[in-house]
Short mmCIF file of C-alpha atoms in Angstrom, two decimals:
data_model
loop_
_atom_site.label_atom_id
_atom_site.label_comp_id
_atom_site.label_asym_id
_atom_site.label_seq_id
_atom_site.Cartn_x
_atom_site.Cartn_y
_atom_site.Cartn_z
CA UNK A 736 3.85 -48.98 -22.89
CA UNK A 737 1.54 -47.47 -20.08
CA UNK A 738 -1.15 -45.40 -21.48
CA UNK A 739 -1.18 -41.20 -20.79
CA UNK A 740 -4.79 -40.38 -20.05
CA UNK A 741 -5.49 -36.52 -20.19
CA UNK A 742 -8.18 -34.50 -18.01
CA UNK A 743 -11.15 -33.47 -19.98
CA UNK A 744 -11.11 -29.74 -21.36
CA UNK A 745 -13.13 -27.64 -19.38
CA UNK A 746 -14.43 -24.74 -21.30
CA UNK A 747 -15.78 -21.33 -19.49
CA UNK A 748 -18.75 -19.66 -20.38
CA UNK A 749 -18.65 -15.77 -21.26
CA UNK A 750 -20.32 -14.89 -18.06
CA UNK A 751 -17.35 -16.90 -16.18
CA UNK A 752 -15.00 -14.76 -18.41
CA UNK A 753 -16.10 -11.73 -17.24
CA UNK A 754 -16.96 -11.85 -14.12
CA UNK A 755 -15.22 -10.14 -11.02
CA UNK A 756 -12.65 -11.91 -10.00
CA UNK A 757 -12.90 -14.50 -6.69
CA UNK A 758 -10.14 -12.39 -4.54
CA UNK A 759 -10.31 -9.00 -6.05
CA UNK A 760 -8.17 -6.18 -4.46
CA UNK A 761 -7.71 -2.65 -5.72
CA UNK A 762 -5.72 -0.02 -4.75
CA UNK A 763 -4.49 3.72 -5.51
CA UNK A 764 -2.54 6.25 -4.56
CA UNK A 765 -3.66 9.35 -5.35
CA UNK A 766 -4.73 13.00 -4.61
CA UNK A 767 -1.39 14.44 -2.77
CA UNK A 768 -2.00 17.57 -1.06
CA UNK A 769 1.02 19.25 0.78
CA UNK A 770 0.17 20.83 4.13
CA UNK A 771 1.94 23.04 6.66
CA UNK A 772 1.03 21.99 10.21
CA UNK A 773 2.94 23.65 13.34
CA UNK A 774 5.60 24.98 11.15
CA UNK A 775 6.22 21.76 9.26
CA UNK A 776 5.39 20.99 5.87
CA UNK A 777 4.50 17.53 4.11
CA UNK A 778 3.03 15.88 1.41
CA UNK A 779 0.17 13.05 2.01
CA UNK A 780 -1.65 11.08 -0.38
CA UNK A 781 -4.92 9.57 -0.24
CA UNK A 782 -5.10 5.75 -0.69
CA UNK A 783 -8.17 4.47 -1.70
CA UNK A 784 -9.08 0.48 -1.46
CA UNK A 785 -11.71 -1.89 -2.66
CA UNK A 786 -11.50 -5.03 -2.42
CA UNK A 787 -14.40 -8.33 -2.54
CA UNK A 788 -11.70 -10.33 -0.15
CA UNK A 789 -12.93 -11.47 3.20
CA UNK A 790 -9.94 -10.64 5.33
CA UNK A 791 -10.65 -6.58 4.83
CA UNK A 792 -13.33 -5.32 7.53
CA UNK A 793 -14.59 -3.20 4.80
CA UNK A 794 -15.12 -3.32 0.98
CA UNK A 795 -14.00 0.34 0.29
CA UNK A 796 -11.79 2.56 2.50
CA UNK A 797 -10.16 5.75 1.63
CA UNK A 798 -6.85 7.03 4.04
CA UNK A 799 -4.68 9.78 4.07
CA UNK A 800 -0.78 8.99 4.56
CA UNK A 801 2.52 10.76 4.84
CA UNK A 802 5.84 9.17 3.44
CA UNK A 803 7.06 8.46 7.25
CA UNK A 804 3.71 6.30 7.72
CA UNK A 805 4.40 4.59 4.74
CA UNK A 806 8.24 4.23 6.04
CA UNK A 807 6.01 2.81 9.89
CA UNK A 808 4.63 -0.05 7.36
CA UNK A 809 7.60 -1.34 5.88
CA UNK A 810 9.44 -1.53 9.25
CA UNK A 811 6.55 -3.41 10.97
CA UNK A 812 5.94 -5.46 7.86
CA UNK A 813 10.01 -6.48 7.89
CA UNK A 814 9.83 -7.00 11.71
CA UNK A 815 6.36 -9.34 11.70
CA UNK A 816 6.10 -10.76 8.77
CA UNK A 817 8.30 -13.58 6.36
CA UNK A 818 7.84 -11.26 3.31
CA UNK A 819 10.33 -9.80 1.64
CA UNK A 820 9.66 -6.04 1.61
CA UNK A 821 9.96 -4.21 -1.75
CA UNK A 822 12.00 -0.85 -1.11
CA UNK A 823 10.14 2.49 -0.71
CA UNK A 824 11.17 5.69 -3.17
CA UNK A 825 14.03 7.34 -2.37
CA UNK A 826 13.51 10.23 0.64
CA UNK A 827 14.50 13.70 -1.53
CA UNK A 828 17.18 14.96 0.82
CA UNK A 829 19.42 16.21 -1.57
CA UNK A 830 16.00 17.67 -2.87
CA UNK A 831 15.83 19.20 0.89
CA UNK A 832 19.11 21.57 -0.09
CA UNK A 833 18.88 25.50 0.73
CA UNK A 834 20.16 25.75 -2.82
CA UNK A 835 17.40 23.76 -4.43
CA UNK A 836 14.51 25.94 -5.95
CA UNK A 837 11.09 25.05 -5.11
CA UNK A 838 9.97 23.73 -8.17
CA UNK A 839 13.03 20.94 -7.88
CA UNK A 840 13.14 20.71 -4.57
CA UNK A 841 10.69 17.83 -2.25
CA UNK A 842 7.48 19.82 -2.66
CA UNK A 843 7.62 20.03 -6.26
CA UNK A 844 5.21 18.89 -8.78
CA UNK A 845 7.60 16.51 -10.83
CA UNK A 846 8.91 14.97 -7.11
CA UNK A 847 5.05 14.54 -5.90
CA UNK A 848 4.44 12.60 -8.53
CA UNK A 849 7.46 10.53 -8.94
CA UNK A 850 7.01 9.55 -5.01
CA UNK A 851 3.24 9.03 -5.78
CA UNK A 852 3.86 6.45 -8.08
CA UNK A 853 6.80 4.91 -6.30
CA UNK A 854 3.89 4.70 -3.24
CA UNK A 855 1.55 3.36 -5.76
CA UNK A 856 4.42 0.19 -6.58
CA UNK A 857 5.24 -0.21 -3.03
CA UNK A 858 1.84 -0.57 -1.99
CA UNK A 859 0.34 -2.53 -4.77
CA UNK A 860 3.55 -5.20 -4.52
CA UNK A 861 2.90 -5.61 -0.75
CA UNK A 862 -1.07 -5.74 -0.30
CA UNK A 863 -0.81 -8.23 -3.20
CA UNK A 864 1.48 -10.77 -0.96
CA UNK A 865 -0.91 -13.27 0.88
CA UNK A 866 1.35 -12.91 4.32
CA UNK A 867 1.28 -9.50 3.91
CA UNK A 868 -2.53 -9.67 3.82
CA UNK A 869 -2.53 -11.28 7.03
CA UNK A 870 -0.89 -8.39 9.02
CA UNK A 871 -2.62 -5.91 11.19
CA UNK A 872 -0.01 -3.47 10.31
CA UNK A 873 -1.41 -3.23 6.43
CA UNK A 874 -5.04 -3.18 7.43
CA UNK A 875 -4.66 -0.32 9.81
CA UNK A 876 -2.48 1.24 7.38
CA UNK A 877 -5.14 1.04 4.22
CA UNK A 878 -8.61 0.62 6.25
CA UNK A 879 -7.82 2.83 9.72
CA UNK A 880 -8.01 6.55 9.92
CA UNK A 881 -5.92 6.84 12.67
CA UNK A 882 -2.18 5.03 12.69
CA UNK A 883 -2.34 3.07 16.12
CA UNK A 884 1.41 2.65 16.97
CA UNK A 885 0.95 1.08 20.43
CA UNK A 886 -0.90 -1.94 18.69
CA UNK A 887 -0.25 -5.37 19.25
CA UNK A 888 1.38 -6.81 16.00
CA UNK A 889 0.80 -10.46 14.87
CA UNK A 890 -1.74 -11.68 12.16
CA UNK A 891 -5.70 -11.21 11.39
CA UNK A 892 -6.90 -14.42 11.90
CA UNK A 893 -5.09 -17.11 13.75
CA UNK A 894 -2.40 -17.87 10.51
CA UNK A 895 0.97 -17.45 10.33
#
């Protein structure tokens, strides 16, 4: 009978242990503010980012987006990439009713923060997918003040 060898144990020191993590990426969705602009009213959220991983142009970024520019991502992220896209939280429009009181209806506290932390899944799931890290889309969306929708899509670096 052939002999099994085994690898030798390798054992990690404390400092190992504890220290920050090789590809460290954190994210959150917070601070929603609801605005009126021209008549129309919406909800945004600040997204704040840090991150020790080389593919981000900076460590820390903080953004301001809308539901619809979180609804831009998934569609470009479907289109360019091989990921499969988690789903967003649902819209509100039967919250979006003439009969639904303000405190129920999309601008409501308890809706706010259900959709905040249905943004905070979404986004969390897909900036933690490698591919997903490769797409301009997702570093325009967390890192870029400004949505560019006449970009060029494709990858960061020459990967696909």
């Amino acid at each position: 009978m052939a002999e099994v060898s085994t690898p030798p144990v390798q054992t990690q020191s404390l400092v190992d242990a504890y220290a920050e993590p090789e590809d460290n990426l954190e994210l959150e969705v917070c601070d929603p503010k609801t605005q009126e602009i021209g008549g129309k009213k919406f909800t945004d959220y600040e997204i704040k980012l840090t991150t020790n991983m080389p593919i981000f142009k900076k460590q820390n970024s903080s953004v301001r987006r809308r539901y619809s520019d979180f609804v831009w991502l998934k569609s470009e992220l479907e289109r360019d990439s091989r990921i499969a896209v988690p789903e967003l939280p649902e819209k509100g429009l039967s919250r979006q009713m003439p009969w639904v009181s303000a405190e129920k209806g999309i601008f409501g506290a308890e809706f706010i923060e259900q959709r905040r932390q249905g943004l905070q899944d979404f986004i969390t799931r897909v900036a933690g997918h490698p591919l997903a890290q490769n797409q301009k889309s997702l570093h325009m969306f967390l890192q870029e003040e400004e949505i560019d929708r006449t970009y060029t899509p494709g990858p960061i670096r020459g990967r696909k």
